[in-house]
Amino acid sequence: MKILLVEDEQKLAAALSRGLNLEGYTVDVIPDGKKALTRISLHRSDYDLIILDLMLPGMDGYEICKQVREMNITIPILILTARNETDTKVQLLTSGADDYLVKPFSFAELVARIRALLRRPSEKLPETLKVGDLELNPTERRVLREGKEIPLTLKEFGLLEYFMRHPNQVVNREDLLNHLWDLNYVGFSNVVDVHVKNLRRKLDEGNSKSVLETVRGIGYRLSD
Ligand code: CA
């Protein structure tokens, strides 16, 4: 799951980003309102959630939220607001935001809100994803194949979740990079292949049939 964090307080942004990484989320941070809107409009499919600070240079959180919704982008939006701005609750929700959190907030509260937003009924995300003999529970972060639990790293889990949300489709490397690595990532280019290889090894251990096939030159397909 990838989150866009639009926050101009550097220390807060860095702390949230670190914490969310540890929870298994990939986070892009943008400190400017206008740049954030451009990023969202051009890369809408990369993000599962937007966390938006209200007071921002360039363009404020309300305006971003309104414009995002005018573009028919339905990514859940969580707004961060300072204590003295809470009387604007109605305004926040009518601007198209899904939820808001008053600063200062606890990190645990933020994570709880994020989880709730990512399984909104309107998104119709089932609690447990099932493809073939694989089962994945995003909340408990558990993966089973034929009922047997498979321990995965955060990255492998993220990859598998992405595959399981796009079953029987060819997923290309670029989609995986955009979705699971942040935009500042400057590592080796075969990072996706390395993680997918490890994931496949774990999934296939003790099974004769591989569920994750390589589509040469394009990417991968998880079949049921
Ligand atoms: Ca701010």
PDB file of C-alpha atoms and ligand atoms in Angstrom:
ATOM      1  CA  MET A   1       0.000   0.000   0.000  1.00  0.00           C
ATOM      2  CA  LYS A   2       1.383   3.390  -0.979  1.00  0.00           C
ATOM      3  CA  ILE A   3       0.649   6.659   0.764  1.00  0.00           C
ATOM      4  CA  LEU A   4       1.233  10.222  -0.378  1.00  0.00           C
ATOM      5  CA  LEU A   5       1.991  12.424   2.631  1.00  0.00           C
ATOM      6  CA  VAL A   6       1.593  16.135   1.944  1.00  0.00           C
ATOM      7  CA  GLU A   7       3.144  17.886   4.932  1.00  0.00           C
ATOM      8  CA  ASP A   8       5.445  20.899   5.161  1.00  0.00           C
ATOM      9  CA  GLU A   9       6.687  20.325   8.720  1.00  0.00           C
ATOM     10  CA  GLN A  10       9.853  18.449   7.891  1.00  0.00           C
ATOM     11  CA  LYS A  11      10.379  16.764  11.236  1.00  0.00           C
ATOM     12  CA  LEU A  12       6.804  15.546  11.450  1.00  0.00           C
ATOM     13  CA  ALA A  13       6.863  14.332   7.852  1.00  0.00           C
ATOM     14  CA  ALA A  14      10.100  12.414   8.439  1.00  0.00           C
ATOM     15  CA  ALA A  15       8.817  10.830  11.652  1.00  0.00           C
ATOM     16  CA  LEU A  16       5.485   9.803  10.102  1.00  0.00           C
ATOM     17  CA  SER A  17       7.184   8.479   7.023  1.00  0.00           C
ATOM     18  CA  ARG A  18       9.584   6.349   9.096  1.00  0.00           C
ATOM     19  CA  GLY A  19       6.785   5.026  11.277  1.00  0.00           C
ATOM     20  CA  LEU A  20       4.569   4.179   8.318  1.00  0.00           C
ATOM     21  CA  ASN A  21       7.448   2.397   6.586  1.00  0.00           C
ATOM     22  CA  LEU A  22       7.756   0.171   9.643  1.00  0.00           C
ATOM     23  CA  GLU A  23       4.033  -0.569   9.368  1.00  0.00           C
ATOM     24  CA  GLY A  24       4.635  -1.774   5.836  1.00  0.00           C
ATOM     25  CA  TYR A  25       3.464   1.273   3.897  1.00  0.00           C
ATOM     26  CA  THR A  26       5.492   2.951   1.176  1.00  0.00           C
ATOM     27  CA  VAL A  27       5.407   6.733   1.608  1.00  0.00           C
ATOM     28  CA  ASP A  28       6.118   9.658  -0.722  1.00  0.00           C
ATOM     29  CA  VAL A  29       6.434  13.024   1.026  1.00  0.00           C
ATOM     30  CA  ILE A  30       5.679  16.297  -0.759  1.00  0.00           C
ATOM     31  CA  PRO A  31       5.937  19.533   1.280  1.00  0.00           C
ATOM     32  CA  ASP A  32       4.181  21.841  -1.199  1.00  0.00           C
ATOM     33  CA  GLY A  33       0.467  22.023  -2.027  1.00  0.00           C
ATOM     34  CA  LYS A  34       0.713  22.769  -5.738  1.00  0.00           C
ATOM     35  CA  LYS A  35       3.363  20.126  -6.327  1.00  0.00           C
ATOM     36  CA  ALA A  36       1.221  17.639  -4.450  1.00  0.00           C
ATOM     37  CA  LEU A  37      -1.798  18.334  -6.659  1.00  0.00           C
ATOM     38  CA  THR A  38       0.315  17.872  -9.787  1.00  0.00           C
ATOM     39  CA  ARG A  39       1.722  14.622  -8.440  1.00  0.00           C
ATOM     40  CA  ILE A  40      -1.755  13.296  -7.613  1.00  0.00           C
ATOM     41  CA  SER A  41      -3.206  14.236 -10.980  1.00  0.00           C
ATOM     42  CA  LEU A  42      -0.363  12.573 -12.897  1.00  0.00           C
ATOM     43  CA  HIS A  43       0.110   9.505 -10.698  1.00  0.00           C
ATOM     44  CA  ARG A  44      -3.358   8.851  -9.338  1.00  0.00           C
ATOM     45  CA  SER A  45      -3.133   5.104  -9.695  1.00  0.00           C
ATOM     46  CA  ASP A  46       0.077   4.887  -7.653  1.00  0.00           C
ATOM     47  CA  TYR A  47      -1.513   5.833  -4.342  1.00  0.00           C
ATOM     48  CA  ASP A  48      -3.917   4.052  -2.034  1.00  0.00           C
ATOM     49  CA  LEU A  49      -4.277   6.949   0.401  1.00  0.00           C
ATOM     50  CA  ILE A  50      -3.438  10.642   0.668  1.00  0.00           C
ATOM     51  CA  ILE A  51      -2.600  12.273   3.999  1.00  0.00           C
ATOM     52  CA  LEU A  52      -3.010  16.000   3.653  1.00  0.00           C
ATOM     53  CA  ASP A  53      -1.897  18.723   6.028  1.00  0.00           C
ATOM     54  CA  LEU A  54      -4.303  21.671   5.984  1.00  0.00           C
ATOM     55  CA  MET A  55      -1.887  24.595   6.093  1.00  0.00           C
ATOM     56  CA  LEU A  56       0.585  24.243   3.275  1.00  0.00           C
ATOM     57  CA  PRO A  57       2.686  26.507   1.084  1.00  0.00           C
ATOM     58  CA  GLY A  58       1.502  26.727  -2.525  1.00  0.00           C
ATOM     59  CA  MET A  59      -2.076  25.559  -1.998  1.00  0.00           C
ATOM     60  CA  ASP A  60      -3.963  24.605   1.140  1.00  0.00           C
ATOM     61  CA  GLY A  61      -5.371  21.208   1.990  1.00  0.00           C
ATOM     62  CA  TYR A  62      -9.007  22.181   1.300  1.00  0.00           C
ATOM     63  CA  GLU A  63      -8.253  23.365  -2.174  1.00  0.00           C
ATOM     64  CA  ILE A  64      -6.197  20.272  -3.014  1.00  0.00           C
ATOM     65  CA  CYS A  65      -8.964  18.066  -1.712  1.00  0.00           C
ATOM     66  CA  LYS A  66     -11.643  19.882  -3.713  1.00  0.00           C
ATOM     67  CA  GLN A  67      -9.640  19.794  -6.913  1.00  0.00           C
ATOM     68  CA  VAL A  68      -8.746  16.133  -6.493  1.00  0.00           C
ATOM     69  CA  ARG A  69     -12.416  15.246  -6.177  1.00  0.00           C
ATOM     70  CA  GLU A  70     -13.287  17.468  -9.159  1.00  0.00           C
ATOM     71  CA  MET A  71     -10.891  15.326 -11.170  1.00  0.00           C
ATOM     72  CA  ASN A  72     -12.974  12.310 -10.083  1.00  0.00           C
ATOM     73  CA  ILE A  73     -10.075  10.843  -8.172  1.00  0.00           C
ATOM     74  CA  THR A  74     -11.523   8.689  -5.398  1.00  0.00           C
ATOM     75  CA  ILE A  75      -8.376   7.884  -3.386  1.00  0.00           C
ATOM     76  CA  PRO A  76      -9.238   8.167   0.336  1.00  0.00           C
ATOM     77  CA  ILE A  77      -8.031  11.438   1.868  1.00  0.00           C
ATOM     78  CA  LEU A  78      -7.150  11.915   5.526  1.00  0.00           C
ATOM     79  CA  ILE A  79      -6.617  15.513   6.609  1.00  0.00           C
ATOM     80  CA  LEU A  80      -4.291  16.631   9.376  1.00  0.00           C
ATOM     81  CA  THR A  81      -5.437  19.775  11.104  1.00  0.00           C
ATOM     82  CA  ALA A  82      -4.240  21.905  14.015  1.00  0.00           C
ATOM     83  CA  ARG A  83      -6.387  22.067  17.156  1.00  0.00           C
ATOM     84  CA  ASN A  84      -7.735  25.579  16.495  1.00  0.00           C
ATOM     85  CA  GLU A  85      -9.073  24.523  13.113  1.00  0.00           C
ATOM     86  CA  THR A  86     -11.467  21.805  14.306  1.00  0.00           C
ATOM     87  CA  ASP A  87     -14.586  23.916  13.909  1.00  0.00           C
ATOM     88  CA  THR A  88     -14.020  23.436  10.224  1.00  0.00           C
ATOM     89  CA  LYS A  89     -14.954  19.759  10.478  1.00  0.00           C
ATOM     90  CA  VAL A  90     -18.026  20.065   8.258  1.00  0.00           C
ATOM     91  CA  GLN A  91     -16.100  22.098   5.749  1.00  0.00           C
ATOM     92  CA  LEU A  92     -13.417  19.408   5.693  1.00  0.00           C
ATOM     93  CA  LEU A  93     -15.824  16.631   5.002  1.00  0.00           C
ATOM     94  CA  THR A  94     -17.725  18.605   2.367  1.00  0.00           C
ATOM     95  CA  SER A  95     -14.440  19.345   0.593  1.00  0.00           C
ATOM     96  CA  GLY A  96     -14.281  15.617  -0.147  1.00  0.00           C
ATOM     97  CA  ALA A  97     -12.024  14.455   2.672  1.00  0.00           C
ATOM     98  CA  ASP A  98     -12.857  11.057   4.156  1.00  0.00           C
ATOM     99  CA  ASP A  99     -11.583  11.700   7.651  1.00  0.00           C
ATOM    100  CA  TYR A 100      -9.466  14.109   9.663  1.00  0.00           C
ATOM    101  CA  LEU A 101      -7.130  13.965  12.597  1.00  0.00           C
ATOM    102  CA  VAL A 102      -6.351  16.804  14.995  1.00  0.00           C
ATOM    103  CA  LYS A 103      -2.698  17.569  15.754  1.00  0.00           C
ATOM    104  CA  PRO A 104      -1.070  16.485  17.961  1.00  0.00           C
ATOM    105  CA  PHE A 105      -2.219  12.916  17.476  1.00  0.00           C
ATOM    106  CA  SER A 106      -0.737   9.604  18.506  1.00  0.00           C
ATOM    107  CA  PHE A 107       0.887   7.500  15.845  1.00  0.00           C
ATOM    108  CA  ALA A 108      -1.304   4.535  16.831  1.00  0.00           C
ATOM    109  CA  GLU A 109      -4.396   6.654  16.159  1.00  0.00           C
ATOM    110  CA  LEU A 110      -3.092   7.591  12.724  1.00  0.00           C
ATOM    111  CA  VAL A 111      -2.447   3.949  11.840  1.00  0.00           C
ATOM    112  CA  ALA A 112      -5.919   2.951  13.031  1.00  0.00           C
ATOM    113  CA  ARG A 113      -7.521   5.655  10.828  1.00  0.00           C
ATOM    114  CA  ILE A 114      -5.425   4.620   7.838  1.00  0.00           C
ATOM    115  CA  ARG A 115      -6.466   0.982   8.223  1.00  0.00           C
ATOM    116  CA  ALA A 116     -10.102   1.978   8.525  1.00  0.00           C
ATOM    117  CA  LEU A 117      -9.930   4.110   5.377  1.00  0.00           C
ATOM    118  CA  LEU A 118      -8.177   1.409   3.395  1.00  0.00           C
ATOM    119  CA  ARG A 119     -11.012  -0.991   4.056  1.00  0.00           C
ATOM    120  CA  ARG A 120     -13.932   1.357   3.549  1.00  0.00           C
ATOM    121  CA  PRO A 121     -17.017  -0.550   2.420  1.00  0.00           C
ATOM    122  CA  SER A 122     -17.216   1.599  -0.701  1.00  0.00           C
ATOM    123  CA  GLU A 123     -13.916   0.151  -1.813  1.00  0.00           C
ATOM    124  CA  LYS A 124     -15.412  -3.308  -1.403  1.00  0.00           C
ATOM    125  CA  LEU A 125     -12.158  -4.741  -0.160  1.00  0.00           C
ATOM    126  CA  PRO A 126     -12.727  -8.134   1.398  1.00  0.00           C
ATOM    127  CA  GLU A 127     -11.075  -8.771   4.748  1.00  0.00           C
ATOM    128  CA  THR A 128      -9.260 -11.745   3.300  1.00  0.00           C
ATOM    129  CA  LEU A 129      -8.029 -11.907  -0.276  1.00  0.00           C
ATOM    130  CA  LYS A 130      -8.200 -15.331  -1.918  1.00  0.00           C
ATOM    131  CA  VAL A 131      -6.598 -16.400  -5.146  1.00  0.00           C
ATOM    132  CA  GLY A 132      -6.356 -20.123  -5.882  1.00  0.00           C
ATOM    133  CA  ASP A 133      -5.046 -21.815  -2.766  1.00  0.00           C
ATOM    134  CA  LEU A 134      -3.531 -18.576  -1.437  1.00  0.00           C
ATOM    135  CA  GLU A 135      -5.126 -16.504   1.287  1.00  0.00           C
ATOM    136  CA  LEU A 136      -3.907 -13.128   2.467  1.00  0.00           C
ATOM    137  CA  ASN A 137      -5.240 -11.137   5.385  1.00  0.00           C
ATOM    138  CA  PRO A 138      -4.085  -7.497   5.122  1.00  0.00           C
ATOM    139  CA  THR A 139      -5.101  -6.602   8.680  1.00  0.00           C
ATOM    140  CA  GLU A 140      -3.412  -9.508  10.396  1.00  0.00           C
ATOM    141  CA  ARG A 141      -0.665  -9.459   7.775  1.00  0.00           C
ATOM    142  CA  ARG A 142      -0.833 -13.222   7.331  1.00  0.00           C
ATOM    143  CA  VAL A 143      -0.413 -15.339   4.228  1.00  0.00           C
ATOM    144  CA  LEU A 144      -1.533 -18.947   3.915  1.00  0.00           C
ATOM    145  CA  ARG A 145      -1.088 -21.433   1.103  1.00  0.00           C
ATOM    146  CA  GLU A 146      -3.270 -24.502   1.401  1.00  0.00           C
ATOM    147  CA  GLY A 147      -3.898 -23.429   4.984  1.00  0.00           C
ATOM    148  CA  LYS A 148      -0.218 -23.359   5.893  1.00  0.00           C
ATOM    149  CA  GLU A 149       1.206 -20.015   7.022  1.00  0.00           C
ATOM    150  CA  ILE A 150       4.057 -18.528   5.004  1.00  0.00           C
ATOM    151  CA  PRO A 151       6.263 -15.958   6.746  1.00  0.00           C
ATOM    152  CA  LEU A 152       7.045 -13.026   4.431  1.00  0.00           C
ATOM    153  CA  THR A 153       9.033  -9.820   4.750  1.00  0.00           C
ATOM    154  CA  LEU A 154       7.111  -6.527   4.510  1.00  0.00           C
ATOM    155  CA  LYS A 155       8.175  -6.030   0.897  1.00  0.00           C
ATOM    156  CA  GLU A 156       7.237  -9.564  -0.114  1.00  0.00           C
ATOM    157  CA  PHE A 157       3.908  -9.161   1.619  1.00  0.00           C
ATOM    158  CA  GLY A 158       3.297  -5.891  -0.225  1.00  0.00           C
ATOM    159  CA  LEU A 159       4.144  -7.507  -3.553  1.00  0.00           C
ATOM    160  CA  LEU A 160       1.863 -10.457  -2.924  1.00  0.00           C
ATOM    161  CA  GLU A 161      -0.976  -8.184  -1.837  1.00  0.00           C
ATOM    162  CA  TYR A 162      -0.596  -6.225  -5.057  1.00  0.00           C
ATOM    163  CA  PHE A 163      -0.626  -9.435  -7.138  1.00  0.00           C
ATOM    164  CA  MET A 164      -3.659 -10.713  -5.261  1.00  0.00           C
ATOM    165  CA  ARG A 165      -5.548  -7.498  -5.936  1.00  0.00           C
ATOM    166  CA  HIS A 166      -4.788  -7.987  -9.641  1.00  0.00           C
ATOM    167  CA  PRO A 167      -5.252 -11.742 -10.123  1.00  0.00           C
ATOM    168  CA  ASN A 168      -4.812 -13.323 -13.566  1.00  0.00           C
ATOM    169  CA  GLN A 169      -3.471 -10.045 -14.923  1.00  0.00           C
ATOM    170  CA  VAL A 170       0.013  -9.308 -16.142  1.00  0.00           C
ATOM    171  CA  VAL A 171       1.540  -6.860 -13.685  1.00  0.00           C
ATOM    172  CA  ASN A 172       4.570  -5.057 -15.063  1.00  0.00           C
ATOM    173  CA  ARG A 173       7.709  -4.185 -13.142  1.00  0.00           C
ATOM    174  CA  GLU A 174       7.071  -0.475 -13.419  1.00  0.00           C
ATOM    175  CA  ASP A 175       3.675  -0.794 -11.721  1.00  0.00           C
ATOM    176  CA  LEU A 176       5.311  -2.686  -8.890  1.00  0.00           C
ATOM    177  CA  LEU A 177       8.108  -0.130  -8.552  1.00  0.00           C
ATOM    178  CA  ASN A 178       5.646   2.768  -8.589  1.00  0.00           C
ATOM    179  CA  HIS A 179       3.402   1.103  -6.101  1.00  0.00           C
ATOM    180  CA  LEU A 180       5.816  -0.391  -3.630  1.00  0.00           C
ATOM    181  CA  TRP A 181       8.908   1.775  -3.743  1.00  0.00           C
ATOM    182  CA  ASP A 182       8.958   5.496  -3.024  1.00  0.00           C
ATOM    183  CA  LEU A 183       9.800   8.054  -5.665  1.00  0.00           C
ATOM    184  CA  ASN A 184      13.231   8.746  -4.188  1.00  0.00           C
ATOM    185  CA  TYR A 185      14.240   5.148  -4.640  1.00  0.00           C
ATOM    186  CA  VAL A 186      17.615   4.937  -6.336  1.00  0.00           C
ATOM    187  CA  GLY A 187      18.704   1.364  -6.050  1.00  0.00           C
ATOM    188  CA  PHE A 188      19.563  -1.365  -8.439  1.00  0.00           C
ATOM    189  CA  SER A 189      17.082  -1.747 -11.268  1.00  0.00           C
ATOM    190  CA  ASN A 190      16.379  -5.440 -10.742  1.00  0.00           C
ATOM    191  CA  VAL A 191      15.162  -4.872  -7.193  1.00  0.00           C
ATOM    192  CA  VAL A 192      11.654  -5.987  -8.166  1.00  0.00           C
ATOM    193  CA  ASP A 193      12.894  -9.238  -9.682  1.00  0.00           C
ATOM    194  CA  VAL A 194      14.973 -10.042  -6.631  1.00  0.00           C
ATOM    195  CA  HIS A 195      12.034  -9.604  -4.271  1.00  0.00           C
ATOM    196  CA  VAL A 196       9.644 -11.460  -6.552  1.00  0.00           C
ATOM    197  CA  LYS A 197      12.119 -14.336  -6.799  1.00  0.00           C
ATOM    198  CA  ASN A 198      12.281 -14.586  -2.998  1.00  0.00           C
ATOM    199  CA  LEU A 199       8.514 -14.340  -2.739  1.00  0.00           C
ATOM    200  CA  ARG A 200       8.018 -17.101  -5.305  1.00  0.00           C
ATOM    201  CA  ARG A 201      10.507 -19.371  -3.543  1.00  0.00           C
ATOM    202  CA  LYS A 202       8.599 -18.997  -0.273  1.00  0.00           C
ATOM    203  CA  LEU A 203       5.187 -19.474  -1.884  1.00  0.00           C
ATOM    204  CA  ASP A 204       6.256 -22.543  -3.824  1.00  0.00           C
ATOM    205  CA  GLU A 205       8.141 -24.330  -1.076  1.00  0.00           C
ATOM    206  CA  GLY A 206       6.666 -27.825  -0.819  1.00  0.00           C
ATOM    207  CA  ASN A 207       4.332 -27.241  -3.784  1.00  0.00           C
ATOM    208  CA  SER A 208       4.804 -28.623  -7.254  1.00  0.00           C
ATOM    209  CA  LYS A 209       2.710 -25.928  -8.951  1.00  0.00           C
ATOM    210  CA  SER A 210       4.015 -22.376  -9.053  1.00  0.00           C
ATOM    211  CA  VAL A 211       1.324 -19.706  -8.688  1.00  0.00           C
ATOM    212  CA  LEU A 212       3.460 -16.794  -9.810  1.00  0.00           C
ATOM    213  CA  GLU A 213       4.592 -16.925 -13.391  1.00  0.00           C
ATOM    214  CA  THR A 214       7.075 -14.670 -15.164  1.00  0.00           C
ATOM    215  CA  VAL A 215       5.783 -13.100 -18.351  1.00  0.00           C
ATOM    216  CA  ARG A 216       8.971 -12.657 -20.272  1.00  0.00           C
ATOM    217  CA  GLY A 217       9.976  -9.073 -20.929  1.00  0.00           C
ATOM    218  CA  ILE A 218       6.878  -7.672 -19.236  1.00  0.00           C
ATOM    219  CA  GLY A 219       6.373  -8.738 -15.664  1.00  0.00           C
ATOM    220  CA  TYR A 220       4.460 -11.299 -13.673  1.00  0.00           C
ATOM    221  CA  ARG A 221       1.077 -12.947 -13.365  1.00  0.00           C
ATOM    222  CA  LEU A 222      -0.514 -14.529 -10.336  1.00  0.00           C
ATOM    223  CA  SER A 223      -3.033 -17.137 -11.473  1.00  0.00           C
ATOM    224  CA  ASP A 224      -5.712 -18.945  -9.557  1.00  0.00           C
TER     225      ASP A 224
HETATM  226 CA    CA B   1       1.498  22.882   7.719  1.00  0.00          CA
END
